Short mmCIF file of C-alpha atoms (C1' of nucleotides) in Angstrom, two decimals:
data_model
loop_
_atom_site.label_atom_id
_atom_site.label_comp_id
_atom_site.label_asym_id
_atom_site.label_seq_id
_atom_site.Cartn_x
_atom_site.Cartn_y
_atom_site.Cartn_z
CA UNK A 1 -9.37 -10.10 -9.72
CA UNK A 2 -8.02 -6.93 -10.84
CA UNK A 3 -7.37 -4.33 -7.83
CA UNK A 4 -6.25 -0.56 -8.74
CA UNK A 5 -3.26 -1.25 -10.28
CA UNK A 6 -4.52 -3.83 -12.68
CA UNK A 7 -7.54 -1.37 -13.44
CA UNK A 8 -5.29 1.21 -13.85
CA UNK A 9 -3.00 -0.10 -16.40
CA UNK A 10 -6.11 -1.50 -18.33
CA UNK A 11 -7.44 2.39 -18.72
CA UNK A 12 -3.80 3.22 -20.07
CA UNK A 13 -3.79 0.90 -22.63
CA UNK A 14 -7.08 1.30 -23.84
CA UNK A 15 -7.22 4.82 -24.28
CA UNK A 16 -5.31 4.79 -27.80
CA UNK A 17 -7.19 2.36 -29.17
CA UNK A 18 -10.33 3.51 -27.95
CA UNK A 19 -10.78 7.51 -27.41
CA UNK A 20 -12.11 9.28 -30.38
CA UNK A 21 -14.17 5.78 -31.28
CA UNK A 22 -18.18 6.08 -31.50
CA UNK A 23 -20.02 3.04 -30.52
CA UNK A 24 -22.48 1.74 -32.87
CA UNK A 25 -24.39 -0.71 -30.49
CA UNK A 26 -24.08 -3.12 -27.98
CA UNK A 27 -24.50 -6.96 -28.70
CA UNK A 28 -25.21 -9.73 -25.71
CA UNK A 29 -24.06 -13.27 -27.02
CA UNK A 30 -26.12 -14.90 -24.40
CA UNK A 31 -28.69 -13.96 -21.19
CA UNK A 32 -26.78 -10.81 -20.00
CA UNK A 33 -28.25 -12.07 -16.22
CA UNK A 34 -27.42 -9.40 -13.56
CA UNK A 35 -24.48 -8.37 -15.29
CA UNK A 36 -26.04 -4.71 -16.85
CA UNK A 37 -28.18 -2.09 -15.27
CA UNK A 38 -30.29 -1.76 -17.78
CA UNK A 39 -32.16 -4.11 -19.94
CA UNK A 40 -30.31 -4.94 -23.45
CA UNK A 41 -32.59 -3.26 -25.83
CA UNK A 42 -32.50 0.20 -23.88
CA UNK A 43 -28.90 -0.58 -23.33
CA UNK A 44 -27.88 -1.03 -26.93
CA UNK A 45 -30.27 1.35 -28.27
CA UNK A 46 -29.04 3.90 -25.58
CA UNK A 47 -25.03 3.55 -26.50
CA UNK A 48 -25.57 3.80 -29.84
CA UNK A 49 -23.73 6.80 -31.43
CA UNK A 50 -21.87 8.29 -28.57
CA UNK A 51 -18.71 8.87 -28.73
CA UNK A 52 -15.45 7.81 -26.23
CA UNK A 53 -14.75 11.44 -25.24
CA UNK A 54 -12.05 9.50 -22.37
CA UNK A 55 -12.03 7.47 -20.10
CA UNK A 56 -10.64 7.22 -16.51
CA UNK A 57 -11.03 5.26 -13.36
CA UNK A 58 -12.48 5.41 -9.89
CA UNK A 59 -11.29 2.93 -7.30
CA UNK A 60 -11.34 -0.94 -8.99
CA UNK A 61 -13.90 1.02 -11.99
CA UNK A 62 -13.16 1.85 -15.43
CA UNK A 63 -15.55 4.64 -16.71
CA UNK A 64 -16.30 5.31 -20.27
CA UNK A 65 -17.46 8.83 -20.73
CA UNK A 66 -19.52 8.35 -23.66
CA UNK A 67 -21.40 11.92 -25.42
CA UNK A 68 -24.10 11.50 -23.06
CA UNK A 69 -23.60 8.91 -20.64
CA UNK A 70 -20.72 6.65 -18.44
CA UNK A 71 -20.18 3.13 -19.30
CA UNK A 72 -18.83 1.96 -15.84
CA UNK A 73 -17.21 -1.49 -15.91
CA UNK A 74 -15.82 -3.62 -12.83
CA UNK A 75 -14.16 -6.79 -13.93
CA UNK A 76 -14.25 -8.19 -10.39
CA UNK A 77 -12.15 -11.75 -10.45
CA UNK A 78 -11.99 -12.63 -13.98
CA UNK A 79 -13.69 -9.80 -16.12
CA UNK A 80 -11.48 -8.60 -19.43
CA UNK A 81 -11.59 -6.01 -21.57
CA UNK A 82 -9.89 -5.92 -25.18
CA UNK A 83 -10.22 -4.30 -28.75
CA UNK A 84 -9.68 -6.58 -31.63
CA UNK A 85 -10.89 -5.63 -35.00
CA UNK A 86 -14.29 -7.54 -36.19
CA UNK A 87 -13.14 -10.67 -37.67
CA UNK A 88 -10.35 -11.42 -35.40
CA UNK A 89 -10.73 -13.72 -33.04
CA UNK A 90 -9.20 -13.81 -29.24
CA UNK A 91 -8.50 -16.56 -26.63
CA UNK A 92 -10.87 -14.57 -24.50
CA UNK A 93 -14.38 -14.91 -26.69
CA UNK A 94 -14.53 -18.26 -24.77
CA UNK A 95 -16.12 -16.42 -21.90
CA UNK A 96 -17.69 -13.55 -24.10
CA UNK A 97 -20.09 -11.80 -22.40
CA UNK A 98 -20.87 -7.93 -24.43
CA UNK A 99 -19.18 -6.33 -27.65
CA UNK A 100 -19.15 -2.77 -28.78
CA UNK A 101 -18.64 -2.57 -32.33
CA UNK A 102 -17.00 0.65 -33.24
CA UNK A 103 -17.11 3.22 -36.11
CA UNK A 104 -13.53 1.80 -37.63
CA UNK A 105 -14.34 -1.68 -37.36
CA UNK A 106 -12.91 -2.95 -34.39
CA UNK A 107 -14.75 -3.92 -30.90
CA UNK A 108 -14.47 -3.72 -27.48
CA UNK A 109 -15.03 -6.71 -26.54
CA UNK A 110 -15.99 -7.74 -22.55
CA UNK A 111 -15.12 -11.29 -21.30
CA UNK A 112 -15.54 -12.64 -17.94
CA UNK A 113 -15.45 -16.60 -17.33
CA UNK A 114 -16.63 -16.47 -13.90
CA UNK A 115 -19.79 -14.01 -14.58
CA UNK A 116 -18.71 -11.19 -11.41
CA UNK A 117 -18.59 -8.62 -13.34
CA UNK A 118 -20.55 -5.60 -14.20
CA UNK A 119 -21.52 -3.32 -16.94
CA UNK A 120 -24.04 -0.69 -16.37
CA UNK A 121 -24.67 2.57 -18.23
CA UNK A 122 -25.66 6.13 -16.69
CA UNK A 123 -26.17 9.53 -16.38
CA UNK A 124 -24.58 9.61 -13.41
CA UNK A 125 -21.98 7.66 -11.88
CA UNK A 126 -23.47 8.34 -8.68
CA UNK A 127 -26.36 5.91 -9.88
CA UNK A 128 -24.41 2.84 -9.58
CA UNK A 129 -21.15 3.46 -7.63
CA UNK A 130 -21.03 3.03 -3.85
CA UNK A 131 -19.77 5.00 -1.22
CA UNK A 132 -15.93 5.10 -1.60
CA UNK A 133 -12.78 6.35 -0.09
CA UNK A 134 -10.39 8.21 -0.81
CA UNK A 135 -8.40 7.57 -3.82
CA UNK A 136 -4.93 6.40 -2.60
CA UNK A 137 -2.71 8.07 -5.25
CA UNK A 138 -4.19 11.34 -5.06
CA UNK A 139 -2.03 14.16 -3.58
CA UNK A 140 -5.37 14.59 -1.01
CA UNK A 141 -4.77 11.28 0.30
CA UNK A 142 -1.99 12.42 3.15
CA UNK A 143 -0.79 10.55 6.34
CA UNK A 144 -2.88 13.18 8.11
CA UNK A 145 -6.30 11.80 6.42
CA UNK A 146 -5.06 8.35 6.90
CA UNK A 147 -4.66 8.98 10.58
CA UNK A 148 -8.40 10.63 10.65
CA UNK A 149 -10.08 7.56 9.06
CA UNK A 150 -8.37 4.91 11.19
CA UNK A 151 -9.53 6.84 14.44
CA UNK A 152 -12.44 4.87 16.37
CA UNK A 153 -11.81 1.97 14.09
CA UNK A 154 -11.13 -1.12 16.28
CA UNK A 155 -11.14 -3.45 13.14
CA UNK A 156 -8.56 -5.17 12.12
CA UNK A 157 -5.96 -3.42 9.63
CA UNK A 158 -6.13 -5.69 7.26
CA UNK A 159 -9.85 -5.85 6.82
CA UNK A 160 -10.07 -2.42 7.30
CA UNK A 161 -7.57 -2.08 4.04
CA UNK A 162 -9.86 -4.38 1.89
CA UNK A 163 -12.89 -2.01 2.55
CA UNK A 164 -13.34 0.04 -0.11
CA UNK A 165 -15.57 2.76 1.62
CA UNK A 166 -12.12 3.22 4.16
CA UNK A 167 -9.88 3.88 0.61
CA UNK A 168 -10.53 2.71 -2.54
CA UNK A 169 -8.67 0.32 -4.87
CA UNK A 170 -6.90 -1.91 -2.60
CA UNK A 171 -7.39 -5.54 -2.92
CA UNK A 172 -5.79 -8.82 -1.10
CA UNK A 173 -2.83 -8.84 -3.12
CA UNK A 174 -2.07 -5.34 -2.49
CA UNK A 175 -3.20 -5.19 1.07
CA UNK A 176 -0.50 -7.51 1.80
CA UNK A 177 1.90 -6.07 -0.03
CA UNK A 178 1.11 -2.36 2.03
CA UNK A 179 1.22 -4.54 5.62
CA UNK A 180 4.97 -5.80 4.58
CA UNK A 181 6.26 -2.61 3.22
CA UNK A 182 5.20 -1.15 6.52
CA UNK A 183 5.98 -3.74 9.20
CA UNK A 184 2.65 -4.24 10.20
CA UNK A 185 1.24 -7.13 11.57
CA UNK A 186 -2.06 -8.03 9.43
CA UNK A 187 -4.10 -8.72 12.67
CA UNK A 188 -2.94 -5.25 14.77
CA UNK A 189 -6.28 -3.05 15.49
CA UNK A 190 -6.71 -0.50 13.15
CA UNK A 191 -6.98 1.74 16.24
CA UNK A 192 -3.88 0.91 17.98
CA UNK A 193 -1.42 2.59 15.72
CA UNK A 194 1.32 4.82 16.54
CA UNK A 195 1.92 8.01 14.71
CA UNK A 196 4.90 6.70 13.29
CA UNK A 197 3.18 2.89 12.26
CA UNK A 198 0.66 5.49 10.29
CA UNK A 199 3.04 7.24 8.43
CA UNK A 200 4.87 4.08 7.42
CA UNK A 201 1.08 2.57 6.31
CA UNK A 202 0.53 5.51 4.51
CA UNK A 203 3.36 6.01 2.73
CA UNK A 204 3.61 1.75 1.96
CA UNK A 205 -0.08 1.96 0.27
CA UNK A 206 1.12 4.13 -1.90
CA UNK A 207 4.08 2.01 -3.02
CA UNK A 208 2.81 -0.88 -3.10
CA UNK A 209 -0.06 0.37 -5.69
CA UNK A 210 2.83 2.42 -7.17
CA UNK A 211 5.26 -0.53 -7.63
CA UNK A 212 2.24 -2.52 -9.12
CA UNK A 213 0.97 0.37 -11.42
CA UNK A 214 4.90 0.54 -12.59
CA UNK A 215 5.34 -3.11 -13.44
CA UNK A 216 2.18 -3.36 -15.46
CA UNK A 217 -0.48 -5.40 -12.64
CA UNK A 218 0.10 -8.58 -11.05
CA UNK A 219 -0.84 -11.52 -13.33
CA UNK A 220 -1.79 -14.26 -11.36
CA UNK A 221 -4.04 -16.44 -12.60
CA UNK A 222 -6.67 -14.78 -14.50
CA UNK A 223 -5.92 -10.92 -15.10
CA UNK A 224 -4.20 -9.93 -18.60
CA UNK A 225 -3.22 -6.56 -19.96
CA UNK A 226 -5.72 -5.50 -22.74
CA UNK A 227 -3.49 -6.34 -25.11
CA UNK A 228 -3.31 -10.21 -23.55
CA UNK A 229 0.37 -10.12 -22.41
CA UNK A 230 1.12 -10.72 -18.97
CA UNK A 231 1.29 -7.51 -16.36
CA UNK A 232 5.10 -8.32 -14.49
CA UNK A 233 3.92 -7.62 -10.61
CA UNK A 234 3.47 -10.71 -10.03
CA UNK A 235 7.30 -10.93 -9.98
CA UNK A 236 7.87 -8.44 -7.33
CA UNK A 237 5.64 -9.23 -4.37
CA UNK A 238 7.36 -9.30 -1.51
CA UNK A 239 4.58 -11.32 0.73
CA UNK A 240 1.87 -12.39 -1.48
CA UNK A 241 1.82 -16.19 -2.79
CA UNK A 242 -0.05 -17.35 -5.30
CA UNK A 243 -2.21 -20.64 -4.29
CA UNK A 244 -0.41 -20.63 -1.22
CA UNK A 245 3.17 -21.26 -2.67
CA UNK A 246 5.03 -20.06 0.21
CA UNK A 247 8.35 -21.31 -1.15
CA UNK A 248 9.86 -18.18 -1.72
CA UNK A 249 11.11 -16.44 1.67
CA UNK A 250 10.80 -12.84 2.66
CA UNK A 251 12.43 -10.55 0.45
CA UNK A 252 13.69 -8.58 3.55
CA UNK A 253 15.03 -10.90 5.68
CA UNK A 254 15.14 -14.36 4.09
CA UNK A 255 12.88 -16.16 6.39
CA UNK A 256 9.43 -18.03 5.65
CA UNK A 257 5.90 -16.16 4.71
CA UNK A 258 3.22 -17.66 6.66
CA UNK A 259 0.03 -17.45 5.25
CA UNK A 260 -3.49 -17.46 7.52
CA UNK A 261 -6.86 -16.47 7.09
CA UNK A 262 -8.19 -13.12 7.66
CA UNK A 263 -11.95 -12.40 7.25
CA UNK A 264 -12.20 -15.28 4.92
CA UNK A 265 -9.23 -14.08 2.64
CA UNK A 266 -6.23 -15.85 2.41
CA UNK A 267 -3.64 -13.62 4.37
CA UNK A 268 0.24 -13.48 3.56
CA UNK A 269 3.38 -12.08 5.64
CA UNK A 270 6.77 -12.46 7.69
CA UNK A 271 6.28 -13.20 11.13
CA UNK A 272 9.54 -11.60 11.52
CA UNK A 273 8.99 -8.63 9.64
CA UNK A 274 6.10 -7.78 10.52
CA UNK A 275 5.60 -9.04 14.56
CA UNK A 276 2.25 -9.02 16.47
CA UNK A 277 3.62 -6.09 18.92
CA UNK A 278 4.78 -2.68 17.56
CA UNK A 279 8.13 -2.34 17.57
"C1'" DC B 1 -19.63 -0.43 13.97
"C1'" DG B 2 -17.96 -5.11 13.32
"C1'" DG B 3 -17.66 -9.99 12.70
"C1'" DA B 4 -19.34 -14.25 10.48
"C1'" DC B 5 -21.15 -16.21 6.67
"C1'" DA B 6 -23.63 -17.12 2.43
"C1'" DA B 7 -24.24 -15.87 -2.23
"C1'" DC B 8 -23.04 -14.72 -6.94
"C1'" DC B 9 -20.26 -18.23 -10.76
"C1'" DT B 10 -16.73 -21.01 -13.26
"C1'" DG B 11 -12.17 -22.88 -14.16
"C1'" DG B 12 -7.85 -24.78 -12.69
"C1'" DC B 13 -5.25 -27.55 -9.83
"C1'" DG B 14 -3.71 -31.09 -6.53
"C1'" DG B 15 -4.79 -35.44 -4.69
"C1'" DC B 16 -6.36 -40.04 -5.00
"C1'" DT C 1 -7.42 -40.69 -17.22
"C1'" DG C 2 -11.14 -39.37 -14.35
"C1'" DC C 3 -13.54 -37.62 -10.54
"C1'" DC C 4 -13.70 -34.67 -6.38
"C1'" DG C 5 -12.90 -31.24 -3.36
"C1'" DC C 6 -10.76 -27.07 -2.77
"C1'" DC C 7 -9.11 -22.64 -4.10
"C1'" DA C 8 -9.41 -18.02 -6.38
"C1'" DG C 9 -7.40 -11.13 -6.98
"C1'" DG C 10 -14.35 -8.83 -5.42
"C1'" DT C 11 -18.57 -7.18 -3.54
"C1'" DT C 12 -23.16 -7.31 -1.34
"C1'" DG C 13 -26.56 -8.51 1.85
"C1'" DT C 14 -28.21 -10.59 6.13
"C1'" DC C 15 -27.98 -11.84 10.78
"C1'" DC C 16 -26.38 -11.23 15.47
#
DNA sequence: CGGACAACCTGGCGGC
DNA sequence: TGCCGCCAGGTTGTCC
């Protein structure tokens, strides 16, 4: 579910409550499955007594750098993390999957209804997460890298976006936002870009992940802030519709978002916007 | 390298 | 109301 902007504004918000906090243990409710790395007696009995020195994120992860160890957590489509102190209950301990109870009595609790996600414990990062891109919001990522990445790719752009070894983070939601801010076509070959089409796809990745870390993530359907409230991005997509609602016209020019399907992902945009041949 | 597709899972929604 | 099929923001592995 959540792509880099969601991730992104869950690490914010869980740094207050959470830095500073050492972990007394990790408890499974139920058959942990493939969810952890590790089994859950070496797991729990590993955790216990480090401390949250910070934490910080690497494409769609949020790592925990614990005293010793990183507690690396992907919430794929419907993970959710949250603190709530002991006794208080949440909406979200329907789909409990782990708790961390903590030295001043709350927990961090992880919930995720459709069993994606992933908690795993390390050394090293390295152990667990694949190759990746670039980071899109870095200062390193430039037009010029962009340019050197798409070269000899004859995929299409959109796919291309949505792989996370080309640059990290980037989801459907936010793939289609990118194409629209730059007048891209979602089928044009990633190879058949103009210098000036990669400048404008460089600089639109970067606002649309902006835009979405600015409004708080896009809430549709299952993602929630830590805190449970509702990110607002949702609100602001220009070509992205949710269940294929394709109601509301283009932002730019008032006419209809067609939706098709790209690589098996359900693919949004304005024909007019955004035509076939570069313009 | 790339495209197609299945798999991992469950909940919500529209349609009948 | 109930059942059914379809859809979902992610990733991985396999096959061709």
């Amino acid at each position: 579910m959540p792509e880099l902007p969601e991730v992104e504004t869950a690490v914010r918000s869980l740094r207050e409550p959470l830095v500073g906090r050492t972990i007394y243990t990790a408890t499974f409710p139920a058959d942990p499955g493939r969810m952890t790395n590790l089994t859950v007696e070496v797991l729990s009995a590993r955790i216990a007594g480090q401390r949250i020195e910070s934490i910080t994120r690497r494409a769609k992860y949020l790592i925990f750098n614990l005293s010793a160890d990183k507690l690396i957590v992907h919430l794929k489509m419907t993970g959710h993390l949250y603190v709530m102190p002991a006794a208080e209950a949440n909406p979200f301990d329907r789909w409990l999957r782990v708790y961390f109870p903590l030295d001043n009595g709350d927990q961090l609790r992880f919930s995720d209804a459709r069993k994606f996600g992933r908690v795993s414990l390390v050394r090293d990062p390295a152990e667990i997460l694949p190759d990746l891109g670039p980071e899109p919001l870095d200062d390193e990522f430039t037009a010029k890298v962009l340019k050197e990445r798409l070269t000899g790719r004859s995929t299409i752009l959109k796919s291309l976006l949505l792989d996370q070894s080309f640059v990290a983070g980037v989801g459907n939601i936010y793939a289609d936002e990118a194409l629209h801010i730059a007048k891209l076509h979602p089928l044009r070959h990633a190879n058949t870009l103009t210098n000036a089409e990669i400048k404008r796809l460089h600089a639109a990745i970067r606002q649309a992940l902006s835009d979405g870390i600015l409004h708080e993530g896009a809430s549709i359907n299952w993602y929630r802030k830590p805190d449970g409230t509702r990110g607002e991005s949702q609100d602001y997509l220009r070509a992205y519709r949710e269940l294929g609602n394709l109601s509301k016209p283009c932002p730019v020019c008032g006419g209809p978002i067609t939706k098709i399907v790209v690589g098996q992902r359900g693919t949004h945009f304005c024909p007019t916007c955004q035509p076939a041949k570069p313009r």
